[in-house]
mmCIF file of C-alpha atoms in Angstrom:
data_model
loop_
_atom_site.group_PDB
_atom_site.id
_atom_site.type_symbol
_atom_site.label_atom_id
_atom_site.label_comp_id
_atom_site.label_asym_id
_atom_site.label_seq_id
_atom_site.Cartn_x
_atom_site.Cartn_y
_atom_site.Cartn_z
ATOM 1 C CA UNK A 1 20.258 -11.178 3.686
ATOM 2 C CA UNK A 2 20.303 -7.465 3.248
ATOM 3 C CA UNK A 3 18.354 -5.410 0.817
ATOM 4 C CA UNK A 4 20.027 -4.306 -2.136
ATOM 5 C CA UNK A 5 17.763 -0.992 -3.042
ATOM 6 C CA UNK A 6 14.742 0.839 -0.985
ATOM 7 C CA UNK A 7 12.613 2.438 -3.443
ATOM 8 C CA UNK A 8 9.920 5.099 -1.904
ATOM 9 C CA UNK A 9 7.692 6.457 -3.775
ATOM 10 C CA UNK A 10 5.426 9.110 -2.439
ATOM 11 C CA UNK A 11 4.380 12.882 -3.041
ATOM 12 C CA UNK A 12 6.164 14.461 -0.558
ATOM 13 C CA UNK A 13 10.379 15.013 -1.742
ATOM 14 C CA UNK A 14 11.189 15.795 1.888
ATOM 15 C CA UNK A 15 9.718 13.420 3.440
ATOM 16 C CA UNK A 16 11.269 10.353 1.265
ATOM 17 C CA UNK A 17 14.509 12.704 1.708
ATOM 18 C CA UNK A 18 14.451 12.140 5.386
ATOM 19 C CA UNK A 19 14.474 8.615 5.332
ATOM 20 C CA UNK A 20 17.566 7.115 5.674
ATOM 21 C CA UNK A 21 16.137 3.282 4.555
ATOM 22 C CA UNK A 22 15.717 4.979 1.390
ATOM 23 C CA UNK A 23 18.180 4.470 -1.620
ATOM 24 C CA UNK A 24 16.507 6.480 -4.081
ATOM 25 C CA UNK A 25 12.937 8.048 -3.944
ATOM 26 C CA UNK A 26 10.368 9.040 -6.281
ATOM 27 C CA UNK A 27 8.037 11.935 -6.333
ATOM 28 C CA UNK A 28 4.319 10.544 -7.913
ATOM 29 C CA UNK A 29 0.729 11.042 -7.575
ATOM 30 C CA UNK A 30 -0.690 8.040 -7.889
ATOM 31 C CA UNK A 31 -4.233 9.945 -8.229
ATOM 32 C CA UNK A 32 -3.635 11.672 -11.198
ATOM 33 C CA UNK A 33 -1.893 8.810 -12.518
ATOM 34 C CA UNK A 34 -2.095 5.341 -11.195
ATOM 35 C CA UNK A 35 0.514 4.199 -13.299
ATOM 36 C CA UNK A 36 4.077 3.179 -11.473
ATOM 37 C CA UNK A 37 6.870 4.777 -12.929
ATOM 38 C CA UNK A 38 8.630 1.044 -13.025
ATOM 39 C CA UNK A 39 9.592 -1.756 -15.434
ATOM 40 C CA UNK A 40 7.647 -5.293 -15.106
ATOM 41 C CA UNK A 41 9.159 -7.636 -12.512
ATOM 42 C CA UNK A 42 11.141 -4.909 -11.561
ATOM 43 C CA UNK A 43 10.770 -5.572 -7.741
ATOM 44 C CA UNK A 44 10.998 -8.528 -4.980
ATOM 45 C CA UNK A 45 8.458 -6.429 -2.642
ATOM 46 C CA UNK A 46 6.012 -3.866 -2.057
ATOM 47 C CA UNK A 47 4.292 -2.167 0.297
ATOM 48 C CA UNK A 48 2.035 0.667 1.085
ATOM 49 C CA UNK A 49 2.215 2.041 4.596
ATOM 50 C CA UNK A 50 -0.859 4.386 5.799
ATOM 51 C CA UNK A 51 -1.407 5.339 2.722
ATOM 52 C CA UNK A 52 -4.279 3.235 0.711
ATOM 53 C CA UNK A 53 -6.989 5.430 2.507
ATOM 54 C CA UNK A 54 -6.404 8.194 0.236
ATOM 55 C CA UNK A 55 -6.004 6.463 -3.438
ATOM 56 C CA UNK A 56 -8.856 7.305 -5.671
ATOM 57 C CA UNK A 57 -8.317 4.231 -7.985
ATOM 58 C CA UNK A 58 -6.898 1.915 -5.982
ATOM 59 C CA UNK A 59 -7.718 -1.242 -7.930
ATOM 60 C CA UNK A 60 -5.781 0.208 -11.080
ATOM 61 C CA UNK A 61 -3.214 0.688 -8.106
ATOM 62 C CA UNK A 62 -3.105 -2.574 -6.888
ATOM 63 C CA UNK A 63 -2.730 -3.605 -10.763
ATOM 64 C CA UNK A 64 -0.017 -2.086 -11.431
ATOM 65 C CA UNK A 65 1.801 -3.144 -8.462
ATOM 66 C CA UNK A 66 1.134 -6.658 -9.331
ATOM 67 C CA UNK A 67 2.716 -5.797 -12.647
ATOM 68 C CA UNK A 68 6.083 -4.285 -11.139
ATOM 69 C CA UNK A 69 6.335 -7.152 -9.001
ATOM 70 C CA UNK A 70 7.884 -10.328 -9.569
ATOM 71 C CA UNK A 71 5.915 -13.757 -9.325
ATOM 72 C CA UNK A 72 5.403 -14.925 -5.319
ATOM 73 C CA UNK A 73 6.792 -11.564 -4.272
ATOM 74 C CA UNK A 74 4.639 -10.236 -1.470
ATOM 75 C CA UNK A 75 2.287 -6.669 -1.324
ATOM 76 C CA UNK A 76 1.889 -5.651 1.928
ATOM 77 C CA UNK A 77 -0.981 -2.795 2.977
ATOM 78 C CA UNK A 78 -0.717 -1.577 6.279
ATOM 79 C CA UNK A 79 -3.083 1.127 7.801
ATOM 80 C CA UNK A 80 -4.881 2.359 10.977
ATOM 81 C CA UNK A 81 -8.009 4.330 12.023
ATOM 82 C CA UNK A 82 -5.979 7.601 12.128
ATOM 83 C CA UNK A 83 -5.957 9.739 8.561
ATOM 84 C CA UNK A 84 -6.561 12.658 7.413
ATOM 85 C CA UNK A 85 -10.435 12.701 6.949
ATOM 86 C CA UNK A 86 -10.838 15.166 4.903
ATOM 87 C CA UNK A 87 -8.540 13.500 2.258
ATOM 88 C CA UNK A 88 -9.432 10.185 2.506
ATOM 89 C CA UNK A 89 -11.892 8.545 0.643
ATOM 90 C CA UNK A 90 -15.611 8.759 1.454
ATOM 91 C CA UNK A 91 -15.803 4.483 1.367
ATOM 92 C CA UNK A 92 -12.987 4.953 4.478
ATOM 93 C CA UNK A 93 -14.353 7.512 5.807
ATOM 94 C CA UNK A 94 -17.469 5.806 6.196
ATOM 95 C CA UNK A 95 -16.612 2.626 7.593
ATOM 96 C CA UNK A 96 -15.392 0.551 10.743
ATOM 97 C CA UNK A 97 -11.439 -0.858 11.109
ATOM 98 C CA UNK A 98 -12.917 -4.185 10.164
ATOM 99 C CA UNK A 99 -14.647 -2.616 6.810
ATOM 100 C CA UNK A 100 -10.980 -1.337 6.440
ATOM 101 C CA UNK A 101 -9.880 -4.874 6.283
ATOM 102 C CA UNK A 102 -12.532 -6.539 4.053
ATOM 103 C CA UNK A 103 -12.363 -3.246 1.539
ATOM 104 C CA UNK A 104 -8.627 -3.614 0.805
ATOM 105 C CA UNK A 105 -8.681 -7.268 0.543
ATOM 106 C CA UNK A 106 -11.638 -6.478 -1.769
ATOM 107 C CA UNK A 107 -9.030 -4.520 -4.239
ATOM 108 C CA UNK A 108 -6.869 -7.248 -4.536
ATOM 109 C CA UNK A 109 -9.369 -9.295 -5.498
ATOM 110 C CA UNK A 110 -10.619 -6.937 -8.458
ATOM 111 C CA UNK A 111 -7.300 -6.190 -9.269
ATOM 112 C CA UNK A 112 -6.524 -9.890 -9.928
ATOM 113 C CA UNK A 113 -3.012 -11.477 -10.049
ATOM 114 C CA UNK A 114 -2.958 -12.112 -6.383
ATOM 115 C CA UNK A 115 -2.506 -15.223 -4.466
ATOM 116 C CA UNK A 116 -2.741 -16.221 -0.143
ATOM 117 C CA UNK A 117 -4.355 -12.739 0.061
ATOM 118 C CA UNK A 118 -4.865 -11.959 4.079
ATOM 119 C CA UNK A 119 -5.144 -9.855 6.798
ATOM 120 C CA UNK A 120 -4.294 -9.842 10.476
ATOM 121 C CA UNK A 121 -4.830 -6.817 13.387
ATOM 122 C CA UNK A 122 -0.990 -5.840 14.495
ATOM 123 C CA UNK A 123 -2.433 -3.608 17.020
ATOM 124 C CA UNK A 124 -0.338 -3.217 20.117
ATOM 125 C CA UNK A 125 -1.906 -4.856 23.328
ATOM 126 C CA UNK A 126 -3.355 -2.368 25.738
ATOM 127 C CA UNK A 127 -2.568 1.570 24.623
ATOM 128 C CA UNK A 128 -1.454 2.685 21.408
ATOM 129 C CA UNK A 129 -3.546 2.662 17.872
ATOM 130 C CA UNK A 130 -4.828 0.231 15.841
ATOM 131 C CA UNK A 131 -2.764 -1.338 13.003
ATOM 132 C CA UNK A 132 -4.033 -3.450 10.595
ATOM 133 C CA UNK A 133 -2.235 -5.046 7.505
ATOM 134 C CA UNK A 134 -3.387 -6.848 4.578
ATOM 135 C CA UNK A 135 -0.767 -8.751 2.133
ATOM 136 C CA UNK A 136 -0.461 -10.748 -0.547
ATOM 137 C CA UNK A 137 1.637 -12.364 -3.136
ATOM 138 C CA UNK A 138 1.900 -11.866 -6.720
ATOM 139 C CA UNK A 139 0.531 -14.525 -8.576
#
């Protein structure tokens, strides 16, 4: 079935603009303030794409996505070993593509409210970068 409405939030307007999957975007910083711009059990889905490496309190993050998101409706983190380094946090910064993997399973687990938490490596065989994702469903 298709999707009704494609929500981006993000901190770049031109960016989200540029996306044609897009039905509406919304322009936050999650650092200064961790708290989603959303109703409770507003949404079927979530996910943040390349992204986590750079949020400062990504527990309270991961909390307030569980609280946006209906109950069983999956999370999805995906990431690889390319960022910005000097924006990303020092615990990234410091650590292998399998640290990557334990440390955001590791917020959903403080943040609480999650269920069949995993992670898998979606890197491509042979060439290309790595691509990791971890997911799981609101409790």
């Amino acid at each position: 079935h298709g999707l009704r409405e494609v929500i981006g939030l993000g901190m770049n307007a031109e960016e989200m603009g540029d996306n044609p999957q897009l039905s509406k975007s919304v322009v936050h910083d999650l650092n200064r303030d961790p708290r989603l711009p959303f109703g409770d059990a507003e949404f079927d889905g979530a996910m943040c794409a390349v992204s986590v490496q750079y949020l400062t309190h990504p527990v309270l993050v991961f909390r307030e996505v569980r609280r946006v998101l209906r109950p069983g409706a999956p999370f999805v983190v995906s990431f690889s070993n390319r960022c910005f380094f000097t924006k990303a946090v020092a615990v990234w910064v410091g650590t292998s593509d399998a640290q990557h993997r334990m440390l955001v399973r590791s917020y959903f687990d403080a943040a609480g409210g999650w269920s069949d938490v995993k992670d898998e490596d979606r890197s491509p065989d042979g060439n290309g970068d790595p691509f990791y994702a971890v997911w799981g469903r609101a409790a």
